[in-house]
XYZ file of C-alpha atoms in Angstrom:
670
model
C -23.116 -41.011 -30.435
C -22.539 -42.891 -33.671
C -20.175 -45.822 -33.324
C -19.799 -49.431 -34.351
C -20.913 -52.036 -31.837
C -17.368 -53.334 -31.380
C -13.972 -51.734 -31.748
C -12.157 -50.679 -33.773
C -13.910 -47.315 -33.720
C -13.358 -44.835 -36.518
C -12.552 -41.223 -35.670
C -12.679 -38.820 -38.608
C -10.503 -35.769 -38.001
C -10.623 -32.421 -39.818
C -9.496 -33.054 -43.379
C -9.062 -36.622 -44.514
C -7.047 -38.064 -41.621
C -8.619 -41.107 -39.969
C -7.552 -42.700 -36.688
C -8.409 -46.251 -35.670
C -8.767 -46.675 -31.883
C -8.181 -50.359 -31.197
C -8.538 -53.086 -28.645
C -7.610 -53.826 -25.025
C -10.370 -52.066 -23.110
C -9.637 -50.917 -19.545
C -12.132 -50.662 -16.717
C -13.243 -47.158 -15.656
C -11.776 -47.468 -12.164
C -8.328 -47.906 -13.714
C -8.696 -44.666 -15.598
C -7.492 -42.564 -12.666
C -9.178 -39.802 -10.739
C -7.421 -36.833 -12.289
C -9.665 -36.389 -15.342
C -10.111 -32.922 -16.756
C -13.704 -33.426 -17.782
C -16.751 -35.210 -16.463
C -18.615 -36.267 -19.616
C -20.264 -39.631 -20.082
C -17.601 -42.335 -19.966
C -17.661 -44.737 -22.904
C -14.450 -46.751 -23.072
C -10.729 -46.469 -22.377
C -8.111 -48.238 -24.467
C -4.450 -49.004 -23.952
C -2.670 -48.598 -27.282
C 1.086 -48.725 -27.804
C 1.929 -47.731 -24.256
C -0.497 -44.821 -23.937
C -4.075 -44.446 -22.737
C -6.852 -43.288 -25.022
C -10.389 -42.676 -23.885
C -13.603 -42.290 -25.840
C -15.964 -39.884 -24.084
C -19.427 -38.798 -25.158
C -21.112 -35.424 -24.777
C -24.755 -34.503 -25.424
C -24.070 -33.731 -29.097
C -20.550 -34.878 -29.854
C -17.646 -37.082 -28.812
C -13.966 -36.443 -28.426
C -10.868 -38.574 -28.310
C -8.676 -37.649 -25.364
C -5.435 -39.187 -24.141
C -2.972 -39.117 -21.267
C 0.705 -39.936 -21.065
C 1.203 -42.960 -18.840
C -2.388 -42.688 -17.749
C -1.615 -39.699 -15.518
C -4.007 -37.016 -16.699
C -6.343 -36.337 -19.580
C -5.595 -33.712 -22.191
C -7.468 -32.793 -25.343
C -5.447 -33.791 -28.376
C -8.147 -33.524 -30.986
C -11.797 -32.658 -31.276
C -12.693 -34.912 -34.217
C -16.287 -36.060 -34.389
C -17.206 -39.711 -33.895
C -18.452 -41.307 -37.089
C -19.412 -44.702 -38.411
C -17.555 -45.126 -41.678
C -17.805 -41.380 -42.228
C -21.623 -41.315 -42.379
C -21.931 -38.177 -40.231
C -21.666 -34.999 -42.339
C -18.934 -32.432 -41.633
C -19.879 -29.165 -39.886
C -21.809 -26.745 -42.062
C -20.037 -23.615 -43.250
C -23.195 -21.656 -42.521
C -24.388 -21.023 -38.977
C -26.469 -23.857 -37.523
C -28.302 -24.195 -34.213
C -26.969 -26.624 -31.602
C -29.655 -29.008 -30.424
C -29.209 -28.331 -26.728
C -30.909 -26.038 -24.177
C -29.727 -22.520 -23.457
C -26.785 -22.335 -21.031
C -25.912 -26.015 -21.390
C -22.844 -26.426 -19.201
C -19.692 -27.641 -20.858
C -17.348 -29.842 -18.815
C -14.934 -27.566 -16.977
C -11.897 -28.118 -14.786
C -10.649 -25.436 -12.396
C -7.347 -25.470 -10.526
C -6.777 -23.187 -7.540
C -3.475 -22.384 -5.868
C -3.670 -21.888 -2.101
C -5.960 -22.852 0.777
C -6.058 -19.720 2.915
C -9.048 -17.405 3.332
C -9.432 -17.037 -0.454
C -8.997 -20.662 -1.481
C -11.299 -21.842 1.298
C -13.947 -19.364 0.152
C -13.722 -20.701 -3.414
C -14.219 -24.211 -2.036
C -17.276 -23.060 -0.084
C -18.745 -21.401 -3.185
C -18.072 -24.571 -5.172
C -19.783 -26.751 -2.615
C -22.793 -24.447 -2.429
C -23.228 -23.499 -6.104
C -21.436 -25.974 -8.373
C -22.687 -29.370 -7.283
C -23.771 -31.492 -10.274
C -22.848 -28.679 -12.661
C -20.291 -30.621 -14.706
C -17.323 -28.755 -13.238
C -14.397 -29.993 -11.196
C -12.286 -28.086 -8.661
C -8.872 -29.002 -7.280
C -7.112 -26.784 -4.722
C -3.351 -27.285 -4.552
C -1.849 -26.283 -1.198
C 1.929 -26.365 -0.731
C 1.713 -26.887 3.045
C 0.414 -29.935 4.869
C -2.644 -28.106 6.181
C -4.910 -25.214 5.268
C -4.783 -21.688 6.657
C -2.379 -19.805 4.413
C -0.643 -17.024 6.353
C -2.278 -18.197 9.565
C -1.306 -21.855 9.264
C -0.438 -23.596 12.506
C 2.070 -25.965 10.978
C 5.294 -27.526 12.115
C 7.061 -26.580 8.884
C 5.771 -23.175 7.759
C 4.455 -21.130 10.641
C 3.309 -17.568 11.066
C 3.176 -18.090 14.818
C 5.962 -15.920 16.154
C 5.643 -14.742 19.786
C 2.637 -12.449 20.116
C 1.396 -13.092 16.572
C -2.030 -11.488 16.150
C -4.096 -10.045 13.349
C -4.167 -6.240 13.509
C -7.731 -6.202 12.156
C -10.559 -6.665 14.707
C -11.414 -10.360 14.859
C -15.129 -9.832 14.317
C -14.276 -8.110 11.015
C -11.980 -10.987 10.055
C -14.584 -13.722 9.632
C -16.783 -14.633 6.689
C -20.076 -12.752 6.969
C -22.028 -16.013 6.598
C -19.938 -17.812 9.228
C -19.546 -15.514 12.261
C -17.541 -16.615 15.266
C -19.311 -15.555 18.453
C -16.445 -16.904 20.565
C -13.477 -14.748 19.562
C -11.821 -14.215 22.979
C -9.751 -11.228 21.834
C -10.447 -8.000 20.038
C -7.429 -8.951 17.893
C -7.409 -12.709 17.267
C -4.189 -14.704 17.560
C -2.802 -16.740 14.672
C -3.847 -19.974 16.389
C -7.422 -18.749 16.864
C -7.661 -17.716 13.202
C -6.258 -21.060 12.054
C -8.776 -22.931 14.212
C -11.618 -20.813 12.814
C -10.580 -21.557 9.226
C -10.115 -25.266 9.948
C -13.554 -25.495 11.538
C -15.214 -23.530 8.732
C -13.560 -25.596 5.999
C -14.733 -28.772 7.718
C -18.292 -27.527 8.021
C -18.536 -26.750 4.294
C -16.632 -29.794 3.020
C -13.802 -27.753 1.523
C -11.063 -30.253 2.319
C -12.593 -32.658 -0.204
C -11.131 -30.382 -2.882
C -7.694 -29.797 -1.334
C -4.496 -31.681 -2.151
C -1.920 -30.910 0.538
C 1.849 -30.859 0.038
C 1.327 -29.990 -3.626
C 3.311 -26.964 -4.809
C 2.639 -25.206 -8.122
C 5.918 -24.749 -10.001
C 4.719 -23.326 -13.302
C 1.596 -22.526 -15.293
C 1.667 -21.928 -19.047
C -1.289 -20.988 -21.250
C -1.925 -22.993 -24.428
C -3.766 -20.702 -26.821
C -4.733 -23.339 -29.377
C -6.225 -25.691 -26.816
C -7.573 -23.003 -24.503
C -5.974 -24.686 -21.479
C -3.568 -23.946 -18.663
C -0.760 -26.498 -18.338
C 0.278 -26.518 -14.694
C 3.261 -28.360 -13.266
C 2.943 -29.547 -9.672
C 5.512 -30.909 -7.241
C 4.345 -33.380 -4.611
C 7.224 -34.808 -2.627
C 9.740 -36.111 -5.140
C 7.163 -36.318 -7.931
C 6.762 -33.632 -10.586
C 3.675 -33.940 -12.769
C 1.526 -31.965 -15.170
C -2.113 -31.053 -14.700
C -4.312 -29.284 -17.225
C -7.288 -27.025 -16.598
C -9.672 -24.620 -18.278
C -9.477 -22.000 -15.509
C -6.565 -21.223 -13.177
C -7.221 -19.308 -9.932
C -4.359 -17.877 -7.875
C -5.481 -17.671 -4.241
C -1.947 -17.512 -2.866
C -2.321 -13.904 -1.717
C 0.489 -11.387 -1.405
C 1.843 -12.255 2.061
C 3.122 -15.694 1.112
C 6.811 -15.358 0.277
C 9.000 -14.381 3.219
C 11.788 -11.866 2.618
C 15.114 -12.008 4.444
C 16.979 -8.741 4.990
C 19.669 -7.864 2.487
C 22.436 -7.495 5.068
C 26.036 -8.476 4.480
C 27.268 -11.596 6.274
C 23.895 -12.942 7.350
C 25.041 -16.454 6.450
C 28.009 -16.152 8.858
C 25.917 -15.768 11.999
C 26.397 -18.827 14.221
C 23.509 -18.166 16.599
C 19.839 -18.919 16.000
C 18.526 -17.065 12.936
C 14.734 -16.794 12.782
C 12.149 -15.184 10.511
C 8.717 -14.083 11.679
C 7.047 -15.819 8.718
C 8.653 -19.218 9.386
C 9.240 -19.114 13.104
C 10.711 -22.103 14.944
C 8.488 -22.396 18.003
C 10.774 -24.983 19.568
C 13.379 -22.292 20.211
C 13.081 -20.719 23.666
C 14.194 -17.082 23.932
C 13.805 -16.908 27.710
C 16.896 -15.491 29.409
C 18.750 -14.974 26.124
C 20.178 -11.978 24.297
C 17.934 -11.404 21.293
C 17.876 -8.936 18.392
C 14.743 -8.062 16.419
C 15.166 -6.464 12.984
C 12.159 -4.484 11.765
C 9.279 -2.536 13.271
C 6.361 -3.490 11.083
C 3.361 -5.356 12.481
C 5.277 -8.554 13.276
C 8.310 -6.772 14.743
C 6.115 -4.696 17.043
C 4.256 -7.768 18.289
C 7.456 -9.777 18.828
C 9.123 -7.010 20.841
C 6.018 -6.586 22.994
C 6.065 -10.287 23.838
C 9.786 -11.061 24.214
C 10.703 -7.978 26.231
C 9.141 -9.700 29.232
C 11.296 -12.847 29.100
C 14.648 -12.120 27.425
C 17.720 -11.087 29.399
C 18.342 -8.338 26.866
C 16.555 -7.327 23.671
C 17.802 -4.964 20.982
C 15.413 -3.795 18.281
C 16.816 -2.397 15.034
C 14.476 -0.067 13.177
C 14.748 2.268 10.201
C 11.189 3.562 9.834
C 9.053 5.918 11.870
C 5.663 4.486 12.735
C 2.353 5.462 14.245
C 1.192 3.207 17.069
C -2.576 3.135 17.412
C -3.778 4.375 20.815
C -6.553 1.808 21.116
C -8.665 -0.690 19.179
C -9.418 0.758 15.783
C -8.553 4.441 15.729
C -10.334 6.142 18.605
C -10.170 5.646 22.331
C -12.793 3.154 23.588
C -16.203 4.616 24.279
C -18.862 3.677 26.801
C -20.596 1.739 24.036
C -17.640 -0.585 23.423
C -17.625 -4.020 25.077
C -15.519 -4.249 28.213
C -11.941 -5.479 27.659
C -8.648 -5.506 29.547
C -5.445 -3.606 28.776
C -4.412 -6.248 26.223
C -7.801 -6.067 24.489
C -9.139 -9.389 25.747
C -12.917 -9.334 26.056
C -14.204 -9.493 29.623
C -15.677 -12.894 30.637
C -19.140 -11.338 30.992
C -18.929 -10.001 27.429
C -17.946 -13.415 26.070
C -20.843 -15.051 27.874
C -23.231 -12.475 26.449
C -21.932 -13.027 22.908
C -22.345 -16.804 23.247
C -25.870 -16.614 24.636
C -27.150 -13.657 22.610
C -26.150 -13.704 18.952
C -27.828 -10.353 18.356
C -25.468 -8.636 20.829
C -22.427 -9.982 19.000
C -23.913 -9.083 15.626
C -24.514 -5.521 16.829
C -20.833 -5.335 17.842
C -19.794 -6.639 14.402
C -21.923 -4.029 12.648
C -20.563 -1.244 14.844
C -16.967 -2.266 14.139
C -17.583 -2.336 10.407
C -19.310 1.042 10.335
C -16.533 2.641 12.375
C -13.829 1.157 10.161
C -15.501 2.453 7.029
C -16.058 5.888 8.578
C -12.393 5.959 9.516
C -11.536 5.448 5.858
C -12.211 9.168 5.507
C -9.147 9.678 7.670
C -6.988 8.574 4.735
C -7.899 11.777 2.883
C -4.908 14.038 3.412
C -6.697 17.345 3.941
C -9.665 16.017 5.910
C -10.497 17.186 9.407
C -10.560 13.598 10.696
C -6.970 13.146 9.451
C -5.888 16.233 11.380
C -7.714 14.991 14.473
C -6.091 11.555 14.136
C -2.654 13.177 13.925
C -3.264 15.026 17.192
C -4.728 11.938 18.877
C -1.873 9.607 17.898
C 0.830 12.133 18.790
C -0.643 12.809 22.225
C -1.179 9.102 22.904
C 2.369 8.055 21.953
C 4.002 10.874 23.927
C 1.894 10.070 26.960
C 2.783 6.377 26.827
C 6.497 7.077 26.350
C 6.571 9.591 29.203
C 9.000 12.361 30.092
C 12.101 10.328 30.946
C 15.229 10.908 28.822
C 14.750 7.479 27.247
C 11.089 8.155 26.566
C 11.812 11.503 24.939
C 14.574 9.971 22.808
C 12.207 7.226 21.681
C 9.515 9.758 20.823
C 12.034 11.666 18.712
C 13.031 8.427 16.998
C 9.553 6.977 16.399
C 7.135 9.845 15.777
C 6.704 10.295 12.014
C 6.490 13.466 9.995
C 4.198 11.741 7.514
C 0.447 11.546 8.199
C -1.315 8.780 10.097
C -2.021 5.853 7.782
C 0.693 6.513 5.176
C 2.451 3.441 6.526
C 0.268 0.673 7.864
C -0.574 1.615 11.435
C -0.362 -1.011 14.153
C -2.277 -1.256 17.437
C 0.804 -2.631 19.252
C -0.494 -3.231 22.792
C 2.487 -2.982 25.149
C 5.027 -2.072 22.449
C 5.915 1.439 23.587
C 5.960 0.282 27.197
C 8.353 -2.550 26.228
C 10.773 -0.093 24.621
C 11.027 1.746 27.952
C 12.207 -1.345 29.844
C 15.799 -1.386 31.110
C 16.562 -4.624 29.230
C 15.475 -3.182 25.853
C 17.577 -1.002 23.521
C 16.388 0.616 20.299
C 18.834 1.280 17.458
C 18.031 3.475 14.450
C 19.367 2.266 11.070
C 22.493 0.977 12.794
C 23.416 -2.334 11.125
C 26.657 -2.553 9.131
C 26.822 -6.333 8.802
C 26.395 -9.631 10.576
C 29.272 -11.314 12.384
C 29.626 -14.879 13.613
C 28.479 -13.809 17.072
C 26.029 -11.039 16.321
C 25.777 -7.696 14.534
C 28.397 -5.030 13.835
C 26.917 -1.541 14.126
C 27.776 1.343 11.821
C 29.802 2.814 14.672
C 32.029 -0.276 14.762
C 30.558 -1.846 17.913
C 29.934 -5.607 17.829
C 26.761 -6.606 19.657
C 26.579 -10.283 20.555
C 23.296 -12.197 20.379
C 22.077 -15.709 20.996
C 19.310 -15.219 18.428
C 18.374 -12.747 15.711
C 14.743 -12.520 14.610
C 14.175 -10.992 11.181
C 10.727 -9.386 11.218
C 11.284 -8.170 7.675
C 8.012 -9.312 6.199
C 7.331 -10.628 2.733
C 8.140 -10.019 -0.887
C 5.299 -7.627 -1.691
C 6.142 -6.995 -5.340
C 3.084 -9.074 -6.338
C 5.278 -11.204 -8.615
C 4.053 -14.815 -8.709
C 6.400 -17.145 -6.864
C 6.200 -19.629 -9.752
C 6.691 -19.339 -13.510
C 3.492 -17.919 -15.017
C 3.285 -17.454 -18.785
C 0.210 -16.233 -20.588
C -0.760 -15.580 -24.189
C 2.212 -15.179 -26.518
C 4.607 -16.425 -23.830
C 4.252 -13.273 -21.707
C 5.977 -13.846 -18.343
C 4.012 -12.054 -15.616
C 6.982 -11.709 -13.252
C 9.091 -10.142 -15.999
C 6.274 -7.785 -16.975
C 5.752 -6.597 -13.409
C 9.488 -6.264 -12.781
C 10.072 -4.019 -15.785
C 10.606 -0.294 -15.251
C 7.977 0.493 -17.864
C 5.185 -1.449 -16.142
C 4.389 -1.656 -12.456
C 1.948 -4.377 -11.315
C -1.537 -3.675 -12.657
C -4.626 -5.824 -12.316
C -8.309 -5.281 -13.016
C -9.890 -4.844 -9.565
C -7.040 -7.017 -8.279
C -8.479 -9.997 -10.183
C -7.598 -10.085 -13.898
C -4.506 -9.387 -16.007
C -4.277 -8.684 -19.769
C -2.779 -11.520 -21.859
C -3.632 -14.092 -19.184
C -6.863 -15.781 -20.326
C -9.029 -17.640 -17.816
C -6.655 -16.542 -15.029
C -8.126 -14.967 -11.913
C -6.474 -13.739 -8.719
C -7.532 -13.032 -5.178
C -5.908 -9.916 -3.652
C -3.852 -8.863 -6.627
C -2.650 -5.277 -7.171
C -5.196 -2.538 -6.357
C -7.266 -4.648 -3.961
C -9.164 -3.425 -0.849
C -6.463 -4.517 1.599
C -6.617 -1.414 3.794
C -10.051 -0.080 2.980
C -12.284 -1.611 5.645
C -12.919 -5.339 5.885
C -10.441 -7.387 3.848
C -12.580 -10.513 4.173
C -15.548 -8.614 2.753
C -13.368 -7.811 -0.241
C -12.316 -11.461 -0.555
C -15.964 -12.523 -0.548
C -16.721 -10.055 -3.353
C -13.779 -11.419 -5.351
C -14.959 -14.989 -4.817
C -18.459 -14.290 -6.107
C -17.063 -12.321 -9.061
C -14.682 -15.137 -10.033
C -17.554 -17.620 -9.753
C -19.610 -15.449 -12.123
C -16.747 -15.489 -14.628
C -16.418 -19.266 -14.380
C -20.178 -19.653 -14.769
C -20.111 -17.455 -17.887
C -17.276 -19.472 -19.424
C -19.107 -22.717 -18.746
C -22.578 -21.710 -19.961
C -21.878 -19.465 -22.978
C -19.496 -21.709 -24.938
C -16.578 -19.413 -24.157
C -13.142 -20.855 -24.749
C -11.394 -18.028 -22.941
C -12.025 -14.574 -21.523
C -9.289 -12.007 -20.962
C -9.561 -8.542 -19.481
C -8.569 -5.936 -22.056
C -5.472 -3.768 -21.724
C -7.610 -0.664 -22.161
C -9.857 -1.613 -19.252
C -6.871 -2.230 -16.975
C -5.189 1.025 -17.982
C -8.372 3.007 -17.329
C -8.904 1.253 -13.993
C -5.309 1.934 -12.919
C -5.655 5.582 -13.948
C -8.781 5.951 -11.817
C -7.206 4.271 -8.787
C -4.039 6.372 -8.963
C -6.034 9.585 -9.340
C -8.121 8.675 -6.313
C -5.061 7.718 -4.255
C -3.483 11.105 -4.986
C -5.913 12.586 -2.473
C -4.912 10.104 0.249
C -2.116 9.787 2.790
C -0.801 6.642 1.077
C 1.110 8.681 -1.518
C 2.979 10.679 1.149
C 6.698 10.182 1.856
C 6.929 7.007 3.891
C 8.433 3.584 3.195
C 5.522 1.196 2.754
C 4.833 -2.227 1.319
C 1.836 -0.599 -0.361
C 4.503 0.923 -2.655
C 6.600 -2.257 -2.904
C 8.871 -1.104 -0.072
C 9.720 2.254 -1.642
C 9.226 5.772 -0.279
C 7.988 7.538 -3.388
C 6.885 4.765 -5.758
C 3.297 4.404 -6.992
C 0.806 2.862 -4.572
C 0.069 -0.428 -6.307
C -1.485 -2.453 -3.482
C -4.591 -0.467 -2.486
C -8.022 -0.021 -4.049
C -9.507 3.441 -4.618
C -12.465 3.376 -2.254
C -13.931 1.623 0.780
C -14.268 -2.148 0.882
C -18.029 -1.780 0.500
C -17.461 0.520 -2.483
C -15.432 -2.368 -3.928
C -18.321 -4.783 -3.349
C -20.682 -2.404 -5.129
C -18.254 -1.998 -8.043
C -18.128 -5.775 -8.585
C -21.821 -6.444 -8.022
C -22.687 -6.303 -11.732
C -19.667 -7.379 -13.810
C -18.715 -5.180 -16.750
C -18.484 -7.990 -19.307
C -17.653 -5.415 -21.972
C -14.216 -5.017 -20.355
C -13.244 -8.511 -21.542
C -12.107 -10.018 -24.819
C -13.527 -13.432 -25.702
C -12.557 -16.488 -27.695
C -15.395 -18.895 -28.541
C -15.495 -22.675 -28.606
C -15.937 -24.281 -31.999
C -19.453 -25.492 -32.730
C -19.919 -29.221 -33.415
C -22.425 -28.467 -36.190
C -21.195 -25.223 -37.715
C -17.808 -23.976 -38.835
C -19.004 -20.408 -38.316
C -18.396 -18.918 -34.882
C -21.369 -17.066 -33.415
C -21.434 -15.493 -29.950
C -25.060 -16.564 -29.510
C -24.525 -20.260 -30.228
C -25.107 -20.933 -26.517
C -28.775 -19.910 -26.919
C -29.252 -23.411 -28.274
C -32.557 -24.897 -29.380
C -34.912 -22.309 -27.918
C -35.660 -24.151 -24.674
C -34.292 -24.100 -21.143
C -32.913 -27.159 -19.409
C -35.849 -26.975 -17.024
C -38.283 -27.280 -19.925
C -36.227 -29.957 -21.668
C -36.317 -32.151 -18.564
C -40.072 -31.782 -18.124
C -40.008 -29.536 -15.054
C -42.703 -26.919 -14.536
C -42.177 -23.261 -15.324
C -45.665 -22.351 -14.184
C -44.404 -20.957 -10.892
C -43.005 -17.985 -12.826
C -46.619 -16.813 -13.145
C -47.194 -16.712 -9.377
C -44.189 -14.685 -8.254
C -44.552 -11.727 -5.922
C -42.945 -8.480 -7.013
C -39.726 -9.025 -5.041
C -39.461 -12.597 -6.313
C -39.978 -11.370 -9.852
C -37.379 -8.644 -9.326
C -34.834 -11.205 -8.200
C -35.723 -13.609 -10.979
C -32.241 -13.498 -12.490
C -30.629 -14.934 -9.343
C -33.170 -17.609 -8.463
C -31.047 -20.697 -8.039
C -33.260 -23.386 -9.539
C -35.428 -21.525 -12.016
C -33.547 -22.511 -15.152
C -31.405 -25.447 -14.109
């Protein structure tokens, strides 16, 4: 870096403008921790009430500043000079004197610390150490876990709360849990697994709790996301190169749109923010909804309430057993509530191979059962017979049982609406203290609910198991290139939510999602899909950092073609049939916008080798050439390994498999 020995330093900007950065140096530790880059620190100055820092890079320097010393933002990219002795950039293309794939300083912000955000933190800890990149994960709650957070403020721990995916398919493949006590893990068990895993991989070093993202706006000229965060009573701005939304889709609870709900004087609860301090024992309770949470709540509370009324408006298939089929002799022993037998748990703890074999079997069966989603398939017809026989058998021949069968059994095929295992649910509906009402709510009253027939039913508590806002709209203001508002775009009648493999959106540069529209949420293992997304997003970040890319944006044409393929595939499945489903944003006949067109492993294979041609790119300006060239990142003809004097001779002694995998060897080039 060219500079005078003492300030003032001269910064020559494009054109003839010159800025003098003057006195009053500040120590580095006073600079603050929230810097957007990690270049070599030179000096920070306090000038006229604002902070200004001089930072050096391998081939250039930049002047950056921060209002009130809060955070650093690029304001100019003028080159450091001494009395203007350094020549301006050449109009012709010139080579940068740096090795190929030199990493530019990069700052990444991530929203959410559930399964997806934790995975990104694990990837960062394993692959991005000492790579000149910084990650911050903003989590609105006071602990990690996302949907499964065990938290005194925001809790998905309603009575009986369990995951309806087999527990051994709901763990990261690289971090199995041999001690799941249940076939379907409870919310507490999942939270504890995530907490333990995050601790093992150092993820919490990246997380800032009680920080809620309020808005994110793209700055095209600077190539940055400007993100506003609320932490307690403080609202502040952060700036990043890449913004990752790991908030998921089940993160914004939805109350029922029923007249007079605010008038109810009893205890009003929601399954997504359940008050565990409230005791329903011996009380008159109503449950609205018969999705996954409603089914689990009814199964649990029917045993302890004096009277329970469940209000439903949708037919539903209740799975006869774990997965789809009745248990076989090859399945581990479990009780009627699908708890593994003590002997099985001991075997899993002492013999990892036995547990791994069970995991593999579960995965293979789930993927084989994906064929059941094909409307005309024989396995779909068999599933229809199996589920019908199972539900009728469990409901029995009593007048109440027959009435319930008439009310619950769907005309649409198995799988159109998300099926639920529901241990004990049908049996609970048969109890004398349980009533089931079909689409029978007129409005709330102060003491309960007025039915459509004019009868007022009084309740001590009403539990709304009405799920989440599944429109995929971001819960915060998100504006991309040209001021495009993503919520407005996805709300419009002309455009339903579309995303490239559930990850990228046109007009939103350097913005990546986990579990966006058209993701593998019901296609096998969701966590396997999340892992594929995490690796893919890492590859995009790595490309941005090492190829002098200012921004990358998936093209509209690629998204339209992808959406066309997915919809054409889904036309052959049960998901397009006439049922009300959150896969269709709560509609009966709307397009299926939530689900991917293939198995979860098909999704992994599709993302294995990114189609970089589906993106549009904006390049960083070169410090030595005014001409933009996509191959500027090739640098001076050497690798960093060669530049730092490390051997490359081992490339001549590779076995065939090592040679074949050369492109993924971690330390070959860096």
